[in-house]
């Protein structure tokens, strides 16, 4: 429990911030966590399995570790031990197998999506997650329509303000992507993301798949 007025993170305070504290802990442990020297308290570490971020809890001493890929963030564990945390960050960054990470760092919580990312199958997992989420029930019909296409099912799906976003590369937020919003089952709105002057364009149901394929094609 947190005692009012007590500093839960004296090591962080003494170092001048979370990022300097992480760098110092990594140096003591002989770890390379890839944290830029100018970083202060906004922690974002690029790895081959997404960006790692670290934040702190306020109710008790706890460093929380998350992974972020464009449009999707999830927690992978938390610990009060800063030294153990930087070792885990270094191991993740080195691309150590998840089985090894799970055995070595008991605080890590590696869920189904993490394993799918490790196996190179995050897209298949993400389709399943969205189509089983009651929160996204309103998009189920559209998601099923899109996944039924042999090309579109290979695009990484997310939901953005009620619209389905399809992206070619799940780990690259700048890769080709498109937004599609269902109006009434027979009409849709489509917008190509990242294209100068892009606007929503209404597309009839019969033309939807061809329109999306064209928008996502490597031309």
PDB file of N, CA and C in Angstrom, residues 74-161:
ATOM      1  N   UNK A  74      -0.861  -3.493 -25.612  1.00  0.00           N
ATOM      2  CA  UNK A  74      -1.257  -4.456 -24.598  1.00  0.00           C
ATOM      3  C   UNK A  74      -0.154  -4.616 -23.554  1.00  0.00           C
ATOM      4  N   UNK A  75      -0.573  -4.942 -22.308  1.00  0.00           N
ATOM      5  CA  UNK A  75       0.352  -5.121 -21.203  1.00  0.00           C
ATOM      6  C   UNK A  75       0.994  -6.504 -21.270  1.00  0.00           C
ATOM      7  N   UNK A  76       2.279  -6.560 -20.906  1.00  0.00           N
ATOM      8  CA  UNK A  76       2.941  -7.870 -20.853  1.00  0.00           C
ATOM      9  C   UNK A  76       3.557  -8.142 -19.483  1.00  0.00           C
ATOM     10  N   UNK A  77       3.182  -7.337 -18.475  1.00  0.00           N
ATOM     11  CA  UNK A  77       3.649  -7.636 -17.128  1.00  0.00           C
ATOM     12  C   UNK A  77       4.043  -6.405 -16.339  1.00  0.00           C
ATOM     13  N   UNK A  78       4.262  -6.597 -15.048  1.00  0.00           N
ATOM     14  CA  UNK A  78       4.669  -5.498 -14.182  1.00  0.00           C
ATOM     15  C   UNK A  78       5.460  -6.045 -13.003  1.00  0.00           C
ATOM     16  N   UNK A  79       6.391  -5.236 -12.506  1.00  0.00           N
ATOM     17  CA  UNK A  79       7.233  -5.629 -11.386  1.00  0.00           C
ATOM     18  C   UNK A  79       7.706  -4.387 -10.650  1.00  0.00           C
ATOM     19  N   UNK A  80       8.010  -4.544  -9.377  1.00  0.00           N
ATOM     20  CA  UNK A  80       8.569  -3.445  -8.603  1.00  0.00           C
ATOM     21  C   UNK A  80      10.080  -3.411  -8.648  1.00  0.00           C
ATOM     22  N   UNK A  81      10.675  -4.398  -9.294  1.00  0.00           N
ATOM     23  CA  UNK A  81      12.134  -4.525  -9.365  1.00  0.00           C
ATOM     24  C   UNK A  81      12.642  -3.897 -10.663  1.00  0.00           C
ATOM     25  N   UNK A  82      13.262  -2.725 -10.559  1.00  0.00           N
ATOM     26  CA  UNK A  82      13.724  -2.013 -11.745  1.00  0.00           C
ATOM     27  C   UNK A  82      14.826  -2.780 -12.474  1.00  0.00           C
ATOM     28  N   UNK A  83      15.712  -3.415 -11.721  1.00  0.00           N
ATOM     29  CA  UNK A  83      16.784  -4.184 -12.338  1.00  0.00           C
ATOM     30  C   UNK A  83      16.248  -5.349 -13.144  1.00  0.00           C
ATOM     31  N   UNK A  84      15.262  -6.051 -12.593  1.00  0.00           N
ATOM     32  CA  UNK A  84      14.652  -7.175 -13.294  1.00  0.00           C
ATOM     33  C   UNK A  84      13.931  -6.693 -14.548  1.00  0.00           C
ATOM     34  N   UNK A  85      13.316  -5.529 -14.425  1.00  0.00           N
ATOM     35  CA  UNK A  85      12.604  -4.964 -15.568  1.00  0.00           C
ATOM     36  C   UNK A  85      13.548  -4.701 -16.738  1.00  0.00           C
ATOM     37  N   UNK A  86      14.688  -4.076 -16.479  1.00  0.00           N
ATOM     38  CA  UNK A  86      15.596  -3.757 -17.590  1.00  0.00           C
ATOM     39  C   UNK A  86      16.186  -5.024 -18.200  1.00  0.00           C
ATOM     40  N   UNK A  87      16.362  -6.061 -17.397  1.00  0.00           N
ATOM     41  CA  UNK A  87      16.834  -7.327 -17.952  1.00  0.00           C
ATOM     42  C   UNK A  87      15.794  -7.908 -18.910  1.00  0.00           C
ATOM     43  N   UNK A  88      14.516  -7.784 -18.533  1.00  0.00           N
ATOM     44  CA  UNK A  88      13.443  -8.281 -19.388  1.00  0.00           C
ATOM     45  C   UNK A  88      13.356  -7.472 -20.679  1.00  0.00           C
ATOM     46  N   UNK A  89      13.497  -6.163 -20.563  1.00  0.00           N
ATOM     47  CA  UNK A  89      13.472  -5.302 -21.748  1.00  0.00           C
ATOM     48  C   UNK A  89      14.609  -5.673 -22.699  1.00  0.00           C
ATOM     49  N   UNK A  90      15.806  -5.862 -22.149  1.00  0.00           N
ATOM     50  CA  UNK A  90      16.959  -6.223 -22.977  1.00  0.00           C
ATOM     51  C   UNK A  90      16.738  -7.562 -23.666  1.00  0.00           C
ATOM     52  N   UNK A  91      16.191  -8.536 -22.934  1.00  0.00           N
ATOM     53  CA  UNK A  91      15.960  -9.862 -23.506  1.00  0.00           C
ATOM     54  C   UNK A  91      14.905  -9.813 -24.603  1.00  0.00           C
ATOM     55  N   UNK A  92      13.847  -9.027 -24.381  1.00  0.00           N
ATOM     56  CA  UNK A  92      12.803  -8.864 -25.404  1.00  0.00           C
ATOM     57  C   UNK A  92      13.406  -8.217 -26.641  1.00  0.00           C
ATOM     58  N   UNK A  93      14.200  -7.178 -26.422  1.00  0.00           N
ATOM     59  CA  UNK A  93      14.819  -6.449 -27.528  1.00  0.00           C
ATOM     60  C   UNK A  93      15.773  -7.335 -28.312  1.00  0.00           C
ATOM     61  N   UNK A  94      16.433  -8.261 -27.637  1.00  0.00           N
ATOM     62  CA  UNK A  94      17.345  -9.185 -28.310  1.00  0.00           C
ATOM     63  C   UNK A  94      16.592 -10.243 -29.115  1.00  0.00           C
ATOM     64  N   UNK A  95      15.276 -10.306 -28.932  1.00  0.00           N
ATOM     65  CA  UNK A  95      14.486 -11.289 -29.651  1.00  0.00           C
ATOM     66  C   UNK A  95      14.534 -12.674 -29.040  1.00  0.00           C
ATOM     67  N   UNK A  96      14.792 -12.731 -27.720  1.00  0.00           N
ATOM     68  CA  UNK A  96      14.837 -14.034 -27.058  1.00  0.00           C
ATOM     69  C   UNK A  96      13.474 -14.720 -27.181  1.00  0.00           C
ATOM     70  N   UNK A  97      13.437 -16.047 -27.340  1.00  0.00           N
ATOM     71  CA  UNK A  97      12.166 -16.773 -27.488  1.00  0.00           C
ATOM     72  C   UNK A  97      11.234 -16.521 -26.297  1.00  0.00           C
ATOM     73  N   UNK A  98       9.947 -16.495 -26.583  1.00  0.00           N
ATOM     74  CA  UNK A  98       8.969 -16.224 -25.532  1.00  0.00           C
ATOM     75  C   UNK A  98       9.004 -17.281 -24.428  1.00  0.00           C
ATOM     76  N   UNK A  99       9.258 -18.518 -24.793  1.00  0.00           N
ATOM     77  CA  UNK A  99       9.352 -19.572 -23.779  1.00  0.00           C
ATOM     78  C   UNK A  99      10.451 -19.244 -22.775  1.00  0.00           C
ATOM     79  N   UNK A 100      11.563 -18.754 -23.289  1.00  0.00           N
ATOM     80  CA  UNK A 100      12.674 -18.380 -22.422  1.00  0.00           C
ATOM     81  C   UNK A 100      12.300 -17.190 -21.539  1.00  0.00           C
ATOM     82  N   UNK A 101      11.644 -16.203 -22.112  1.00  0.00           N
ATOM     83  CA  UNK A 101      11.227 -15.030 -21.346  1.00  0.00           C
ATOM     84  C   UNK A 101      10.247 -15.418 -20.234  1.00  0.00           C
ATOM     85  N   UNK A 102       9.301 -16.275 -20.574  1.00  0.00           N
ATOM     86  CA  UNK A 102       8.297 -16.702 -19.605  1.00  0.00           C
ATOM     87  C   UNK A 102       8.926 -17.433 -18.435  1.00  0.00           C
ATOM     88  N   UNK A 103       9.931 -18.260 -18.725  1.00  0.00           N
ATOM     89  CA  UNK A 103      10.594 -19.033 -17.677  1.00  0.00           C
ATOM     90  C   UNK A 103      11.515 -18.160 -16.832  1.00  0.00           C
ATOM     91  N   UNK A 104      12.171 -17.226 -17.466  1.00  0.00           N
ATOM     92  CA  UNK A 104      13.161 -16.393 -16.763  1.00  0.00           C
ATOM     93  C   UNK A 104      12.526 -15.258 -15.972  1.00  0.00           C
ATOM     94  N   UNK A 105      11.456 -14.675 -16.505  1.00  0.00           N
ATOM     95  CA  UNK A 105      10.820 -13.517 -15.863  1.00  0.00           C
ATOM     96  C   UNK A 105       9.381 -13.868 -15.486  1.00  0.00           C
ATOM     97  N   UNK A 106       9.184 -14.254 -14.253  1.00  0.00           N
ATOM     98  CA  UNK A 106       7.881 -14.723 -13.811  1.00  0.00           C
ATOM     99  C   UNK A 106       6.813 -13.636 -13.856  1.00  0.00           C
ATOM    100  N   UNK A 107       7.232 -12.378 -13.811  1.00  0.00           N
ATOM    101  CA  UNK A 107       6.250 -11.292 -13.811  1.00  0.00           C
ATOM    102  C   UNK A 107       5.644 -11.050 -15.193  1.00  0.00           C
ATOM    103  N   UNK A 108       6.257 -11.593 -16.233  1.00  0.00           N
ATOM    104  CA  UNK A 108       5.751 -11.336 -17.574  1.00  0.00           C
ATOM    105  C   UNK A 108       4.482 -12.123 -17.846  1.00  0.00           C
ATOM    106  N   UNK A 109       3.507 -11.449 -18.452  1.00  0.00           N
ATOM    107  CA  UNK A 109       2.213 -12.044 -18.787  1.00  0.00           C
ATOM    108  C   UNK A 109       2.077 -12.038 -20.303  1.00  0.00           C
ATOM    109  N   UNK A 110       2.388 -13.158 -20.917  1.00  0.00           N
ATOM    110  CA  UNK A 110       2.425 -13.247 -22.368  1.00  0.00           C
ATOM    111  C   UNK A 110       1.140 -13.889 -22.875  1.00  0.00           C
ATOM    112  N   UNK A 111       0.266 -13.064 -23.436  1.00  0.00           N
ATOM    113  CA  UNK A 111      -1.053 -13.539 -23.840  1.00  0.00           C
ATOM    114  C   UNK A 111      -1.040 -14.120 -25.253  1.00  0.00           C
ATOM    115  N   UNK A 112      -2.230 -14.482 -25.711  1.00  0.00           N
ATOM    116  CA  UNK A 112      -2.366 -15.150 -27.008  1.00  0.00           C
ATOM    117  C   UNK A 112      -1.849 -14.290 -28.147  1.00  0.00           C
ATOM    118  N   UNK A 113      -2.101 -12.966 -28.087  1.00  0.00           N
ATOM    119  CA  UNK A 113      -1.665 -12.113 -29.173  1.00  0.00           C
ATOM    120  C   UNK A 113      -0.142 -12.028 -29.226  1.00  0.00           C
ATOM    121  N   UNK A 114       0.495 -12.030 -28.048  1.00  0.00           N
ATOM    122  CA  UNK A 114       1.954 -11.988 -28.005  1.00  0.00           C
ATOM    123  C   UNK A 114       2.546 -13.215 -28.689  1.00  0.00           C
ATOM    124  N   UNK A 115       1.963 -14.379 -28.412  1.00  0.00           N
ATOM    125  CA  UNK A 115       2.445 -15.611 -29.048  1.00  0.00           C
ATOM    126  C   UNK A 115       2.198 -15.575 -30.552  1.00  0.00           C
ATOM    127  N   UNK A 116       1.060 -15.002 -30.962  1.00  0.00           N
ATOM    128  CA  UNK A 116       0.767 -14.890 -32.392  1.00  0.00           C
ATOM    129  C   UNK A 116       1.782 -13.979 -33.075  1.00  0.00           C
ATOM    130  N   UNK A 117       2.176 -12.901 -32.395  1.00  0.00           N
ATOM    131  CA  UNK A 117       3.187 -11.999 -32.932  1.00  0.00           C
ATOM    132  C   UNK A 117       4.514 -12.723 -33.077  1.00  0.00           C
ATOM    133  N   UNK A 118       4.861 -13.527 -32.071  1.00  0.00           N
ATOM    134  CA  UNK A 118       6.105 -14.299 -32.098  1.00  0.00           C
ATOM    135  C   UNK A 118       6.113 -15.283 -33.261  1.00  0.00           C
ATOM    136  N   UNK A 119       4.958 -15.880 -33.532  1.00  0.00           N
ATOM    137  CA  UNK A 119       4.863 -16.901 -34.575  1.00  0.00           C
ATOM    138  C   UNK A 119       4.621 -16.320 -35.960  1.00  0.00           C
ATOM    139  N   UNK A 120       4.607 -14.991 -36.046  1.00  0.00           N
ATOM    140  CA  UNK A 120       4.385 -14.352 -37.325  1.00  0.00           C
ATOM    141  C   UNK A 120       2.947 -14.427 -37.790  1.00  0.00           C
ATOM    142  N   UNK A 121       2.000 -14.579 -36.847  1.00  0.00           N
ATOM    143  CA  UNK A 121       0.592 -14.717 -37.207  1.00  0.00           C
ATOM    144  C   UNK A 121      -0.294 -13.711 -36.464  1.00  0.00           C
ATOM    145  N   UNK A 122       0.145 -12.464 -36.268  1.00  0.00           N
ATOM    146  CA  UNK A 122      -0.694 -11.520 -35.523  1.00  0.00           C
ATOM    147  C   UNK A 122      -1.980 -11.171 -36.251  1.00  0.00           C
ATOM    148  N   UNK A 123      -1.943 -11.216 -37.588  1.00  0.00           N
ATOM    149  CA  UNK A 123      -3.129 -10.839 -38.358  1.00  0.00           C
ATOM    150  C   UNK A 123      -4.266 -11.824 -38.140  1.00  0.00           C
ATOM    151  N   UNK A 124      -3.969 -13.116 -38.221  1.00  0.00           N
ATOM    152  CA  UNK A 124      -4.996 -14.139 -37.994  1.00  0.00           C
ATOM    153  C   UNK A 124      -5.580 -14.014 -36.600  1.00  0.00           C
ATOM    154  N   UNK A 125      -4.720 -13.809 -35.621  1.00  0.00           N
ATOM    155  CA  UNK A 125      -5.176 -13.661 -34.237  1.00  0.00           C
ATOM    156  C   UNK A 125      -6.052 -12.427 -34.072  1.00  0.00           C
ATOM    157  N   UNK A 126      -5.666 -11.329 -34.711  1.00  0.00           N
ATOM    158  CA  UNK A 126      -6.424 -10.089 -34.560  1.00  0.00           C
ATOM    159  C   UNK A 126      -7.816 -10.193 -35.161  1.00  0.00           C
ATOM    160  N   UNK A 127      -7.951 -10.859 -36.299  1.00  0.00           N
ATOM    161  CA  UNK A 127      -9.287 -11.078 -36.868  1.00  0.00           C
ATOM    162  C   UNK A 127     -10.171 -11.830 -35.864  1.00  0.00           C
ATOM    163  N   UNK A 128      -9.602 -12.848 -35.250  1.00  0.00           N
ATOM    164  CA  UNK A 128     -10.367 -13.656 -34.289  1.00  0.00           C
ATOM    165  C   UNK A 128     -10.760 -12.833 -33.068  1.00  0.00           C
ATOM    166  N   UNK A 129      -9.830 -12.009 -32.593  1.00  0.00           N
ATOM    167  CA  UNK A 129     -10.114 -11.170 -31.426  1.00  0.00           C
ATOM    168  C   UNK A 129     -11.274 -10.214 -31.708  1.00  0.00           C
ATOM    169  N   UNK A 130     -11.231  -9.528 -32.844  1.00  0.00           N
ATOM    170  CA  UNK A 130     -12.271  -8.559 -33.172  1.00  0.00           C
ATOM    171  C   UNK A 130     -13.632  -9.231 -33.374  1.00  0.00           C
ATOM    172  N   UNK A 131     -13.607 -10.412 -34.008  1.00  0.00           N
ATOM    173  CA  UNK A 131     -14.872 -11.098 -34.292  1.00  0.00           C
ATOM    174  C   UNK A 131     -15.445 -11.828 -33.080  1.00  0.00           C
ATOM    175  N   UNK A 132     -14.729 -11.831 -31.973  1.00  0.00           N
ATOM    176  CA  UNK A 132     -15.247 -12.427 -30.743  1.00  0.00           C
ATOM    177  C   UNK A 132     -15.487 -11.369 -29.669  1.00  0.00           C
ATOM    178  N   UNK A 133     -15.269 -10.107 -30.017  1.00  0.00           N
ATOM    179  CA  UNK A 133     -15.429  -9.023 -29.056  1.00  0.00           C
ATOM    180  C   UNK A 133     -16.832  -8.425 -29.126  1.00  0.00           C
ATOM    181  N   UNK A 134     -17.575  -8.515 -28.050  1.00  0.00           N
ATOM    182  CA  UNK A 134     -18.915  -7.926 -28.000  1.00  0.00           C
ATOM    183  C   UNK A 134     -18.850  -6.416 -28.216  1.00  0.00           C
ATOM    184  N   UNK A 135     -17.757  -5.816 -27.809  1.00  0.00           N
ATOM    185  CA  UNK A 135     -17.606  -4.366 -27.956  1.00  0.00           C
ATOM    186  C   UNK A 135     -17.663  -3.954 -29.428  1.00  0.00           C
ATOM    187  N   UNK A 136     -17.237  -4.862 -30.314  1.00  0.00           N
ATOM    188  CA  UNK A 136     -17.212  -4.557 -31.742  1.00  0.00           C
ATOM    189  C   UNK A 136     -18.312  -5.287 -32.505  1.00  0.00           C
ATOM    190  N   UNK A 137     -19.374  -5.650 -31.824  1.00  0.00           N
ATOM    191  CA  UNK A 137     -20.462  -6.391 -32.459  1.00  0.00           C
ATOM    192  C   UNK A 137     -21.017  -5.654 -33.680  1.00  0.00           C
ATOM    193  N   UNK A 138     -21.108  -4.336 -33.613  1.00  0.00           N
ATOM    194  CA  UNK A 138     -21.677  -3.551 -34.719  1.00  0.00           C
ATOM    195  C   UNK A 138     -20.845  -3.688 -35.991  1.00  0.00           C
ATOM    196  N   UNK A 139     -19.582  -4.037 -35.850  1.00  0.00           N
ATOM    197  CA  UNK A 139     -18.721  -4.185 -37.028  1.00  0.00           C
ATOM    198  C   UNK A 139     -18.585  -5.638 -37.488  1.00  0.00           C
ATOM    199  N   UNK A 140     -19.247  -6.566 -36.811  1.00  0.00           N
ATOM    200  CA  UNK A 140     -19.059  -7.980 -37.136  1.00  0.00           C
ATOM    201  C   UNK A 140     -19.404  -8.306 -38.583  1.00  0.00           C
ATOM    202  N   UNK A 141     -20.545  -7.811 -39.079  1.00  0.00           N
ATOM    203  CA  UNK A 141     -20.945  -8.131 -40.452  1.00  0.00           C
ATOM    204  C   UNK A 141     -19.901  -7.640 -41.448  1.00  0.00           C
ATOM    205  N   UNK A 142     -19.428  -6.425 -41.241  1.00  0.00           N
ATOM    206  CA  UNK A 142     -18.411  -5.886 -42.140  1.00  0.00           C
ATOM    207  C   UNK A 142     -17.107  -6.675 -42.024  1.00  0.00           C
ATOM    208  N   UNK A 143     -16.708  -6.991 -40.796  1.00  0.00           N
ATOM    209  CA  UNK A 143     -15.482  -7.763 -40.597  1.00  0.00           C
ATOM    210  C   UNK A 143     -15.567  -9.120 -41.289  1.00  0.00           C
ATOM    211  N   UNK A 144     -16.707  -9.785 -41.167  1.00  0.00           N
ATOM    212  CA  UNK A 144     -16.871 -11.086 -41.817  1.00  0.00           C
ATOM    213  C   UNK A 144     -16.799 -10.941 -43.340  1.00  0.00           C
ATOM    214  N   UNK A 145     -17.407  -9.900 -43.853  1.00  0.00           N
ATOM    215  CA  UNK A 145     -17.385  -9.660 -45.303  1.00  0.00           C
ATOM    216  C   UNK A 145     -15.949  -9.465 -45.790  1.00  0.00           C
ATOM    217  N   UNK A 146     -15.173  -8.720 -45.044  1.00  0.00           N
ATOM    218  CA  UNK A 146     -13.801  -8.435 -45.434  1.00  0.00           C
ATOM    219  C   UNK A 146     -12.911  -9.669 -45.292  1.00  0.00           C
ATOM    220  N   UNK A 147     -13.082 -10.397 -44.188  1.00  0.00           N
ATOM    221  CA  UNK A 147     -12.244 -11.568 -43.965  1.00  0.00           C
ATOM    222  C   UNK A 147     -12.533 -12.675 -44.966  1.00  0.00           C
ATOM    223  N   UNK A 148     -13.716 -12.688 -45.544  1.00  0.00           N
ATOM    224  CA  UNK A 148     -14.070 -13.730 -46.517  1.00  0.00           C
ATOM    225  C   UNK A 148     -13.259 -13.599 -47.797  1.00  0.00           C
ATOM    226  N   UNK A 149     -12.704 -12.412 -48.050  1.00  0.00           N
ATOM    227  CA  UNK A 149     -11.912 -12.215 -49.262  1.00  0.00           C
ATOM    228  C   UNK A 149     -10.500 -12.741 -49.056  1.00  0.00           C
ATOM    229  N   UNK A 150      -9.965 -13.472 -50.020  1.00  0.00           N
ATOM    230  CA  UNK A 150      -8.667 -14.126 -49.870  1.00  0.00           C
ATOM    231  C   UNK A 150      -7.505 -13.148 -49.788  1.00  0.00           C
ATOM    232  N   UNK A 151      -7.691 -11.922 -50.277  1.00  0.00           N
ATOM    233  CA  UNK A 151      -6.649 -10.902 -50.194  1.00  0.00           C
ATOM    234  C   UNK A 151      -6.787 -10.085 -48.926  1.00  0.00           C
ATOM    235  N   UNK A 152      -7.985  -9.617 -48.640  1.00  0.00           N
ATOM    236  CA  UNK A 152      -8.206  -8.720 -47.506  1.00  0.00           C
ATOM    237  C   UNK A 152      -7.992  -9.407 -46.161  1.00  0.00           C
ATOM    238  N   UNK A 153      -8.187 -10.723 -46.101  1.00  0.00           N
ATOM    239  CA  UNK A 153      -7.983 -11.418 -44.826  1.00  0.00           C
ATOM    240  C   UNK A 153      -6.522 -11.409 -44.393  1.00  0.00           C
ATOM    241  N   UNK A 154      -5.625 -11.051 -45.315  1.00  0.00           N
ATOM    242  CA  UNK A 154      -4.201 -10.970 -44.978  1.00  0.00           C
ATOM    243  C   UNK A 154      -3.794  -9.582 -44.497  1.00  0.00           C
ATOM    244  N   UNK A 155      -4.742  -8.657 -44.444  1.00  0.00           N
ATOM    245  CA  UNK A 155      -4.477  -7.312 -43.941  1.00  0.00           C
ATOM    246  C   UNK A 155      -4.776  -7.264 -42.440  1.00  0.00           C
ATOM    247  N   UNK A 156      -4.003  -6.471 -41.713  1.00  0.00           N
ATOM    248  CA  UNK A 156      -4.171  -6.386 -40.261  1.00  0.00           C
ATOM    249  C   UNK A 156      -5.324  -5.446 -39.937  1.00  0.00           C
ATOM    250  N   UNK A 157      -6.362  -5.954 -39.232  1.00  0.00           N
ATOM    251  CA  UNK A 157      -7.534  -5.126 -38.961  1.00  0.00           C
ATOM    252  C   UNK A 157      -7.518  -4.500 -37.568  1.00  0.00           C
ATOM    253  N   UNK A 158      -7.975  -3.271 -37.486  1.00  0.00           N
ATOM    254  CA  UNK A 158      -8.248  -2.618 -36.206  1.00  0.00           C
ATOM    255  C   UNK A 158      -9.536  -1.816 -36.382  1.00  0.00           C
ATOM    256  N   UNK A 159     -10.075  -1.336 -35.288  1.00  0.00           N
ATOM    257  CA  UNK A 159     -11.279  -0.507 -35.333  1.00  0.00           C
ATOM    258  C   UNK A 159     -10.901   0.903 -34.906  1.00  0.00           C
ATOM    259  N   UNK A 160     -11.235   1.885 -35.731  1.00  0.00           N
ATOM    260  CA  UNK A 160     -10.927   3.281 -35.441  1.00  0.00           C
ATOM    261  C   UNK A 160     -12.209   4.100 -35.525  1.00  0.00           C
ATOM    262  N   UNK A 161     -12.719   4.548 -34.380  1.00  0.00           N
ATOM    263  CA  UNK A 161     -13.953   5.355 -34.332  1.00  0.00           C
ATOM    264  C   UNK A 161     -15.089   4.697 -35.119  1.00  0.00           C
TER     265      UNK A 161
END
